[in-house]
Short mmCIF file of C-alpha atoms and ligand atoms in Angstrom, two decimals:
data_model
loop_
_atom_site.label_atom_id
_atom_site.label_comp_id
_atom_site.label_asym_id
_atom_site.label_seq_id
_atom_site.Cartn_x
_atom_site.Cartn_y
_atom_site.Cartn_z
CA UNK M 242 -0.47 -3.67 -5.13
CA UNK M 243 -3.06 -0.89 -4.71
CA UNK M 244 -3.75 1.27 -1.68
CA UNK M 245 -6.65 -0.93 -0.59
CA UNK M 246 -4.69 -4.20 -0.54
CA UNK M 247 -1.53 -2.63 0.86
CA UNK M 248 -3.01 -0.43 3.57
CA UNK M 249 -6.77 -0.43 4.02
CA UNK M 250 -7.50 -4.17 3.94
CA UNK M 251 -4.79 -5.07 6.48
CA UNK M 252 -6.27 -2.49 8.88
CA UNK M 253 -9.88 -3.57 8.27
CA UNK M 254 -8.95 -7.24 8.66
CA UNK M 255 -7.63 -6.52 12.18
CA UNK M 256 -11.16 -5.51 13.16
CA UNK M 257 -14.05 -7.85 13.95
CA UNK M 258 -15.72 -8.55 10.55
CA UNK M 259 -19.19 -7.30 11.47
CA UNK M 260 -17.77 -4.16 13.05
CA UNK M 261 -15.63 -3.53 9.95
CA UNK M 262 -18.73 -4.00 7.77
CA UNK M 263 -20.72 -1.54 9.90
CA UNK M 264 -17.85 0.96 9.76
CA UNK M 265 -17.65 0.68 5.98
CA UNK M 266 -21.38 1.29 5.62
CA UNK M 267 -21.26 4.22 8.04
CA UNK M 268 -18.31 5.77 6.18
CA UNK M 269 -20.07 5.28 2.83
CA UNK M 270 -23.25 6.77 4.26
CA UNK M 271 -21.40 9.87 5.44
CA UNK M 272 -19.48 10.21 2.17
CA UNK M 273 -22.73 9.78 0.22
CA UNK M 274 -23.99 12.98 1.81
CA UNK M 275 -21.53 14.96 -0.29
CA UNK M 276 -22.49 15.16 -3.96
CA UNK M 277 -19.07 16.51 -4.92
CA UNK M 278 -17.42 13.50 -3.27
CA UNK M 279 -19.81 11.14 -5.09
CA UNK M 280 -18.98 12.86 -8.38
CA UNK M 281 -15.24 12.49 -7.69
CA UNK M 282 -15.70 8.79 -6.89
CA UNK M 283 -17.73 8.29 -10.08
CA UNK M 284 -15.04 10.06 -12.11
CA UNK M 285 -12.37 7.80 -10.57
CA UNK M 286 -14.39 4.69 -11.45
CA UNK M 287 -14.33 5.88 -15.07
CA UNK M 288 -16.81 5.74 -17.92
CA UNK M 289 -17.96 2.31 -19.07
CA UNK M 290 -17.58 1.07 -22.61
CA UNK M 291 -20.80 1.16 -24.70
CA UNK M 292 -20.03 -2.54 -25.31
CA UNK M 293 -21.16 -3.24 -21.74
CA UNK M 294 -24.55 -1.52 -22.00
CA UNK M 295 -27.43 -3.96 -21.76
CA UNK M 296 -31.19 -3.81 -21.38
CA UNK M 297 -32.65 -6.26 -18.87
CA UNK M 298 -36.39 -6.48 -18.20
CA UNK M 299 -36.81 -2.95 -19.51
CA UNK M 300 -33.96 -1.51 -17.41
CA UNK M 301 -31.12 0.22 -19.22
CA UNK M 302 -27.90 -0.81 -17.49
CA UNK M 303 -24.54 0.72 -18.42
CA UNK M 304 -22.80 -2.47 -17.34
CA UNK M 305 -24.12 -5.89 -16.34
CA UNK M 306 -22.02 -5.70 -13.13
CA UNK M 307 -23.91 -4.81 -9.95
CA UNK M 308 -23.67 -4.93 -6.19
CA UNK M 309 -25.27 -7.99 -4.58
CA UNK M 310 -27.77 -7.81 -1.72
CA UNK M 311 -26.41 -8.01 1.80
CA UNK M 312 -23.73 -5.33 1.70
CA UNK M 313 -26.09 -2.40 2.28
CA UNK M 314 -28.89 -4.22 4.05
CA UNK M 315 -30.96 -1.21 5.00
CA UNK M 316 -30.13 1.10 2.07
CA UNK M 317 -28.07 3.54 4.10
CA UNK M 318 -25.18 4.03 1.69
CA UNK M 319 -26.82 3.90 -1.75
CA UNK M 320 -25.55 7.26 -2.97
CA UNK M 321 -21.89 6.42 -2.63
CA UNK M 322 -22.33 2.79 -3.72
CA UNK M 323 -24.10 3.98 -6.87
CA UNK M 324 -21.01 6.05 -7.73
CA UNK M 325 -18.54 3.13 -7.65
CA UNK M 326 -19.07 2.11 -11.28
CA UNK M 327 -21.76 -0.54 -10.81
CA UNK M 328 -24.57 -0.75 -13.37
CA UNK M 329 -27.09 -1.39 -10.61
CA UNK M 330 -27.11 -1.85 -6.87
CA UNK M 331 -29.30 -4.18 -4.87
CA UNK M 332 -30.08 -3.43 -1.22
CA UNK M 333 -31.59 -5.69 1.43
CA UNK M 334 -32.79 -8.19 2.24
CA UNK M 335 -35.52 -6.08 3.80
CA UNK M 336 -38.47 -7.51 5.70
CA UNK M 337 -41.87 -6.08 6.58
CA UNK M 338 -40.81 -5.72 10.24
CA UNK M 339 -37.34 -4.72 11.49
CA UNK M 340 -35.17 -7.68 12.49
CA UNK M 341 -32.09 -8.05 14.69
CA UNK M 342 -31.11 -11.18 12.73
CA UNK M 343 -29.27 -14.09 14.31
CA UNK M 344 -27.18 -13.85 17.49
CA UNK M 345 -23.46 -13.17 16.93
CA UNK M 346 -20.75 -13.85 16.13
CA UNK M 347 -22.24 -14.18 12.66
CA UNK M 348 -19.65 -13.04 10.12
CA UNK M 349 -16.24 -14.64 9.57
CA UNK M 350 -13.44 -14.15 7.07
CA UNK M 351 -11.78 -17.20 5.51
CA UNK M 352 -8.93 -15.58 3.55
CA UNK M 353 -7.34 -18.88 2.51
CA UNK M 354 -10.52 -19.51 0.51
CA UNK M 355 -11.12 -15.87 -0.38
CA UNK M 356 -14.55 -16.18 1.17
CA UNK M 357 -16.82 -15.02 3.94
CA UNK M 358 -18.87 -17.26 6.21
CA UNK M 359 -22.14 -15.44 6.78
CA UNK M 360 -24.75 -16.19 9.40
CA UNK M 361 -26.36 -12.75 9.69
CA UNK M 362 -29.94 -14.06 9.46
CA UNK M 363 -31.32 -10.97 7.71
CA UNK M 364 -30.88 -8.08 10.16
CA UNK M 365 -32.45 -4.94 8.70
CA UNK M 366 -34.38 -1.80 9.63
CA UNK M 367 -37.69 -3.02 8.17
CA UNK M 368 -39.67 -1.87 5.13
CA UNK M 369 -41.15 1.25 6.71
CA UNK M 370 -37.87 2.85 7.72
CA UNK M 371 -36.09 1.86 4.53
CA UNK M 372 -38.90 3.24 2.36
CA UNK M 373 -38.79 6.52 4.32
CA UNK M 374 -34.99 6.63 3.88
CA UNK M 375 -35.21 6.06 0.12
CA UNK M 376 -38.21 8.30 -0.42
CA UNK M 377 -37.50 10.76 -3.22
CA UNK M 378 -33.88 9.67 -3.70
CA UNK M 379 -32.68 9.56 -7.25
CA UNK M 380 -29.73 7.42 -8.14
CA UNK M 381 -27.64 7.40 -11.32
CA UNK M 382 -28.13 3.61 -11.65
CA UNK M 383 -31.14 1.31 -11.18
CA UNK M 384 -31.85 0.28 -7.59
CA UNK M 385 -32.93 -3.27 -6.78
CA UNK M 386 -34.69 -3.94 -3.50
CA UNK M 387 -34.40 -7.45 -2.13
CA UNK M 388 -37.35 -8.50 0.03
CA UNK M 389 -37.73 -11.34 2.52
CA UNK M 390 -39.99 -12.40 5.39
CA UNK M 391 -39.05 -11.23 8.88
CA UNK M 392 -36.61 -13.36 10.85
CA UNK M 393 -37.86 -13.22 14.43
CA UNK M 394 -34.83 -15.09 15.74
CA UNK M 395 -33.90 -18.74 16.19
CA UNK M 396 -36.05 -19.12 19.32
CA UNK M 397 -39.29 -17.84 17.76
CA UNK M 398 -42.00 -20.27 16.69
CA UNK M 399 -42.42 -20.76 12.91
CA UNK M 400 -44.87 -18.38 11.31
CA UNK M 401 -47.99 -19.81 9.66
CA UNK M 402 -47.82 -20.04 5.84
CA UNK M 403 -50.27 -17.18 5.39
CA UNK M 404 -48.21 -14.96 7.68
CA UNK M 405 -45.01 -15.55 5.73
CA UNK M 406 -46.73 -14.76 2.44
CA UNK M 407 -48.45 -11.69 3.89
CA UNK M 408 -45.02 -10.48 5.07
CA UNK M 409 -43.59 -10.58 1.54
CA UNK M 410 -46.69 -8.86 0.17
CA UNK M 411 -46.55 -6.14 2.80
CA UNK M 412 -42.84 -5.43 2.20
CA UNK M 413 -43.31 -5.40 -1.59
CA UNK M 414 -46.29 -3.07 -1.27
CA UNK M 415 -44.30 -0.65 0.89
CA UNK M 416 -41.07 -0.75 -1.11
CA UNK M 417 -41.91 -1.15 -4.79
CA UNK M 418 -42.32 2.59 -5.33
CA UNK M 419 -38.67 3.13 -4.31
CA UNK M 420 -37.26 0.35 -6.52
CA UNK M 421 -36.33 -0.05 -10.17
CA UNK M 422 -36.62 -3.79 -9.65
CA UNK M 423 -37.55 -6.14 -6.85
CA UNK M 424 -35.98 -9.42 -5.87
CA UNK M 425 -37.80 -11.84 -3.59
CA UNK M 426 -35.28 -13.72 -1.48
CA UNK M 427 -36.85 -17.20 -1.37
CA UNK M 428 -33.78 -18.91 0.00
CA UNK M 429 -31.96 -17.31 2.93
CA UNK M 430 -29.50 -20.08 3.87
CA UNK M 431 -29.27 -18.89 7.48
CA UNK M 432 -32.78 -18.86 8.86
CA UNK M 433 -34.79 -21.98 9.57
CA UNK M 434 -37.86 -20.89 7.65
CA UNK M 435 -35.99 -18.93 4.98
CA UNK M 436 -34.08 -22.00 3.85
CA UNK M 437 -36.72 -24.55 2.92
CA UNK M 438 -40.09 -22.85 3.15
CA UNK M 439 -40.70 -22.68 -0.60
CA UNK M 440 -39.56 -26.22 -1.31
CA UNK M 441 -43.24 -26.93 -0.72
CA UNK M 442 -44.28 -25.62 -4.12
CA UNK M 443 -47.89 -24.80 -3.19
CA UNK M 444 -46.49 -22.04 -0.97
CA UNK M 445 -44.57 -20.58 -3.90
CA UNK M 446 -47.73 -20.65 -6.02
CA UNK M 447 -49.63 -18.84 -3.25
CA UNK M 448 -46.90 -16.21 -2.93
CA UNK M 449 -46.73 -15.54 -6.66
CA UNK M 450 -50.53 -15.38 -6.92
CA UNK M 451 -50.53 -12.76 -4.16
CA UNK M 452 -47.73 -10.75 -5.82
CA UNK M 453 -49.44 -11.01 -9.23
CA UNK M 454 -52.57 -9.55 -7.65
CA UNK M 455 -50.60 -6.42 -6.66
CA UNK M 456 -50.03 -5.66 -10.35
CA UNK M 457 -46.65 -4.11 -9.70
CA UNK M 458 -45.18 -2.47 -12.77
CA UNK M 459 -41.57 -3.29 -11.83
CA UNK M 460 -39.39 -6.22 -12.89
CA UNK M 461 -39.34 -8.91 -10.23
CA UNK M 462 -36.69 -11.58 -9.74
CA UNK M 463 -36.73 -14.67 -7.51
CA UNK M 464 -33.53 -15.42 -5.59
CA UNK M 465 -33.07 -19.15 -5.26
CA UNK M 466 -30.42 -21.44 -3.82
CA UNK M 467 -28.65 -23.87 -6.16
CA UNK M 468 -31.01 -26.77 -6.88
CA UNK M 469 -30.18 -30.17 -5.40
CA UNK M 470 -31.86 -32.30 -8.09
CA UNK M 471 -33.40 -32.06 -11.54
CA UNK M 472 -36.87 -32.60 -10.15
CA UNK M 473 -36.23 -29.72 -7.76
CA UNK M 474 -35.54 -27.24 -10.55
CA UNK M 475 -38.37 -28.62 -12.67
CA UNK M 476 -40.96 -28.33 -9.91
CA UNK M 477 -39.72 -24.81 -9.15
CA UNK M 478 -40.07 -23.68 -12.77
CA UNK M 479 -43.47 -25.35 -13.07
CA UNK M 480 -44.68 -23.35 -10.06
CA UNK M 481 -43.29 -20.11 -11.51
CA UNK M 482 -44.63 -20.61 -15.06
CA UNK M 483 -48.20 -19.33 -14.49
CA UNK M 484 -47.09 -16.17 -12.65
CA UNK M 485 -47.10 -13.03 -14.75
CA UNK M 486 -44.97 -11.00 -12.33
CA UNK M 487 -41.67 -12.88 -12.66
CA UNK M 488 -38.92 -11.38 -14.88
CA UNK M 489 -36.15 -13.75 -13.91
CA UNK M 490 -34.00 -15.44 -11.32
CA UNK M 491 -31.06 -14.64 -9.08
CA UNK M 492 -28.74 -17.18 -7.49
CA UNK M 493 -28.19 -17.31 -3.72
CA UNK M 494 -25.58 -19.08 -1.61
CA UNK M 495 -26.19 -22.72 -0.80
CA UNK M 496 -26.67 -23.47 2.92
CA UNK M 497 -23.71 -24.98 4.79
CA UNK M 498 -20.08 -25.47 3.75
CA UNK M 499 -18.97 -26.75 0.35
CA UNK M 500 -16.41 -29.56 0.10
CA UNK M 501 -12.73 -28.87 -0.33
CA UNK M 502 -12.24 -25.63 1.60
CA UNK M 503 -8.63 -24.75 2.43
CA UNK M 504 -9.61 -23.30 5.82
CA UNK M 505 -9.01 -25.99 8.48
CA UNK M 506 -12.12 -27.90 9.56
CA UNK M 507 -11.39 -27.04 13.20
CA UNK M 508 -11.80 -23.33 12.38
CA UNK M 509 -14.83 -23.88 10.18
CA UNK M 510 -16.52 -25.76 13.01
CA UNK M 511 -16.65 -22.49 14.96
CA UNK M 512 -18.20 -20.59 12.04
CA UNK M 513 -21.90 -21.26 11.50
CA UNK M 514 -23.30 -20.14 8.16
CA UNK M 515 -23.01 -20.22 4.37
CA UNK M 516 -19.87 -19.47 2.36
CA UNK M 517 -19.58 -16.63 -0.15
CA UNK M 518 -16.73 -15.72 -2.50
CA UNK M 519 -14.52 -18.17 -4.42
CA UNK M 520 -16.03 -21.35 -2.93
CA UNK M 521 -19.51 -20.24 -4.05
CA UNK M 522 -18.59 -19.91 -7.73
CA UNK M 523 -19.01 -23.50 -8.92
CA UNK M 524 -22.53 -24.07 -7.59
CA UNK M 525 -23.61 -20.63 -8.80
CA UNK M 526 -22.28 -21.27 -12.30
CA UNK M 527 -24.03 -24.64 -12.51
CA UNK M 528 -27.31 -23.04 -11.40
CA UNK M 529 -27.03 -20.27 -14.00
CA UNK M 530 -26.41 -22.84 -16.76
CA UNK M 531 -29.22 -25.10 -15.46
CA UNK M 532 -31.72 -22.24 -15.44
CA UNK M 533 -30.62 -20.83 -18.80
CA UNK M 534 -30.92 -24.23 -20.42
CA UNK M 535 -34.47 -24.75 -19.14
CA UNK M 536 -36.29 -21.43 -19.33
CA UNK M 537 -37.69 -19.30 -22.13
CA UNK M 538 -34.78 -16.87 -22.30
CA UNK M 539 -36.91 -14.23 -23.97
CA UNK M 540 -39.15 -14.20 -20.93
CA UNK M 541 -36.72 -14.70 -18.05
CA UNK M 542 -33.33 -13.10 -17.33
CA UNK M 543 -30.75 -14.41 -14.89
CA UNK M 544 -28.73 -12.53 -12.27
CA UNK M 545 -25.56 -14.43 -11.36
CA UNK M 546 -23.51 -13.91 -8.21
CA UNK M 547 -21.02 -16.09 -6.39
CA UNK M 548 -17.25 -15.62 -6.51
CA UNK M 549 -16.97 -12.78 -9.02
CA UNK M 550 -13.52 -11.28 -8.36
CA UNK M 551 -12.37 -10.57 -11.92
CA UNK M 552 -13.66 -9.82 -15.41
CA UNK M 553 -13.01 -13.47 -16.32
CA UNK M 554 -15.33 -14.56 -13.48
CA UNK M 555 -18.05 -12.18 -14.63
CA UNK M 556 -17.62 -13.16 -18.27
CA UNK M 557 -17.91 -16.87 -17.43
CA UNK M 558 -21.27 -16.26 -15.75
CA UNK M 559 -22.45 -14.17 -18.70
CA UNK M 560 -21.44 -16.85 -21.19
CA UNK M 561 -23.31 -19.44 -19.10
CA UNK M 562 -26.48 -17.35 -19.21
CA UNK M 563 -26.39 -14.44 -16.75
CA UNK M 564 -27.59 -11.10 -18.12
CA UNK M 565 -26.59 -9.33 -14.91
CA UNK M 566 -23.76 -10.33 -12.58
CA UNK M 567 -23.22 -9.20 -9.02
CA UNK M 568 -20.44 -9.22 -6.50
CA UNK M 569 -20.02 -8.58 -2.85
CA UNK M 570 -17.12 -10.55 -1.38
CA UNK M 571 -14.71 -9.08 -3.94
CA UNK M 572 -15.49 -5.64 -2.55
CA UNK M 573 -14.24 -6.81 0.84
CA UNK M 574 -11.08 -8.49 -0.47
CA UNK M 575 -10.18 -6.19 -3.36
CA UNK M 576 -11.76 -2.85 -2.42
CA UNK M 577 -13.98 -0.58 -4.50
CA UNK M 578 -11.51 -0.18 -7.39
CA UNK M 579 -12.35 -3.77 -8.40
CA UNK M 580 -15.57 -2.48 -9.99
CA UNK M 581 -13.84 -0.21 -12.52
CA UNK M 582 -11.19 -2.87 -13.18
CA UNK M 583 -13.80 -5.52 -13.98
CA UNK M 584 -15.71 -3.11 -16.24
CA UNK M 585 -12.60 -2.23 -18.23
CA UNK M 586 -11.35 -5.82 -18.52
CA UNK M 587 -14.77 -7.19 -19.39
CA UNK M 588 -15.06 -4.77 -22.32
CA UNK M 589 -11.65 -6.03 -23.51
CA UNK M 590 -12.68 -9.68 -23.23
CA UNK M 591 -15.84 -9.03 -25.25
CA UNK M 592 -13.89 -7.15 -27.90
CA UNK M 593 -11.29 -9.92 -28.15
CA UNK M 594 -14.09 -12.43 -28.78
CA UNK M 595 -15.72 -10.20 -31.39
CA UNK M 596 -18.86 -9.23 -29.45
CA UNK M 597 -20.11 -5.73 -30.21
CA UNK M 598 -22.43 -5.86 -27.19
CA UNK M 599 -22.44 -7.93 -24.04
CA UNK M 600 -25.96 -9.18 -24.79
CA UNK M 601 -24.52 -11.24 -27.68
CA UNK M 602 -22.41 -13.22 -25.20
CA UNK M 603 -25.22 -14.08 -22.80
CA UNK M 604 -25.63 -17.84 -22.72
CA UNK M 605 -23.25 -18.43 -25.62
CA UNK M 606 -21.62 -21.39 -23.85
CA UNK M 607 -24.98 -22.86 -22.89
CA UNK M 608 -26.17 -22.57 -26.52
CA UNK M 609 -23.10 -24.12 -28.06
CA UNK M 610 -22.62 -26.62 -25.24
CA UNK M 611 -19.00 -25.52 -24.94
CA UNK M 612 -17.37 -23.93 -21.97
CA UNK M 613 -14.49 -21.50 -21.97
C1 FMN Y 792 -22.18 -10.81 4.43
C2 FMN Y 792 -23.19 -11.26 3.43
C3 FMN Y 792 -24.52 -10.93 3.60
C4 FMN Y 792 -25.48 -11.34 2.66
N1 FMN Y 792 -26.77 -10.98 2.84
C5 FMN Y 792 -27.69 -11.28 1.90
C6 FMN Y 792 -29.04 -10.86 2.04
O1 FMN Y 792 -29.42 -10.22 3.03
N2 FMN Y 792 -29.91 -11.18 1.05
C7 FMN Y 792 -29.54 -11.88 -0.07
O2 FMN Y 792 -30.36 -12.12 -0.95
N3 FMN Y 792 -28.25 -12.28 -0.23
C8 FMN Y 792 -27.34 -12.00 0.72
N4 FMN Y 792 -26.04 -12.41 0.56
C9 FMN Y 792 -25.66 -13.17 -0.66
C10 FMN Y 792 -25.08 -12.21 -1.72
O3 FMN Y 792 -26.08 -11.35 -2.21
C11 FMN Y 792 -24.47 -12.97 -2.91
O4 FMN Y 792 -25.51 -13.69 -3.57
C12 FMN Y 792 -23.38 -13.95 -2.49
O5 FMN Y 792 -22.58 -13.42 -1.45
C13 FMN Y 792 -22.48 -14.38 -3.65
O6 FMN Y 792 -21.71 -13.31 -4.14
P1 FMN Y 792 -20.18 -13.05 -3.70
O7 FMN Y 792 -19.46 -14.35 -3.77
O8 FMN Y 792 -19.69 -12.01 -4.66
O9 FMN Y 792 -20.23 -12.50 -2.29
C14 FMN Y 792 -25.08 -12.07 1.52
C15 FMN Y 792 -23.73 -12.42 1.37
C16 FMN Y 792 -22.79 -12.03 2.30
C17 FMN Y 792 -21.35 -12.41 2.11
#
């Protein structure tokens, strides 16, 4: 058992989850101020095998494994996070205006399920402050910026369609210069308007038209919740087809609680929100395979997250069609060393299956119809 599991996690897990998260970000922010510390952390994470290098939408990644949005919501700790061994890091979700998110408590651990129940509702410092914070910063790995419309709280009236779309456009306009890629969060499970707004496809068309008109020269991904029906995914892809700006898709958490959780229902009843970690893996994997099977894979790439704790978890998503995989909950349960471990093990898994490069494994199970 490593230092994190034996000592650090038991201490952190005594602390209120949101406070522990804030403390971790603050500590990483402070540590990121020291370039010698960042170099030492990067050295400890180790070099990645050339087998893991992959190009996605013009970005050269040294490993497909990245940090998912939501850990560093306002891009305060990017320097240290970029040293942990990830091939990219995604910050956000960031909105045009600052947001306090939902009222608390809004973050809960469910260790029996190796998951987190999250009901943050997109708290963040807003595009202006985040852009100022990132201005001129150079990271050793590509930076993704995840963008959303502002959550004005559960009591606020719904924004008009045009306002929501203008919010995305404003945040993209302010942030794209700081990003190597952008990801539009179309599916926050924990805000009323974030959840279902784009199920009316005309709104998606209007958003993508407006983003197309910006002529942003950065890859842009759309983060979507697992689709409920075939017609859902088909209408989504039909709305996306005409847009020139879209490079691919990323998979978000479904709203609500999945079936079959080990955590007692009486506890879950006191935990509003969506479930990350192990319980999120199945729906995420199905969505990756569904998308990969339906899209022009030369045109669109897929980012898969949801329950990646090990190299086997990452590899499964890659074989189903993900060109990039992300994790977040594993960082909380396993600590930062999990990144280097997954990189090393993933290279071994690829070698054992005779793949010279990870790209060769992307979608291999979807193509052959087999699963590992
Ligand atoms: C605490 C927490 C906060 C999150 N916040 C965001 C967010 O602001 N924007 C977003 O697109 N996804 C957010 N997510 C979803 C993650 O990016 C990721 O898709 C999901 O947690 C599945 O990965 P995991 O099982 O490795 O955690 C959040 C997840 C968690 C657990």
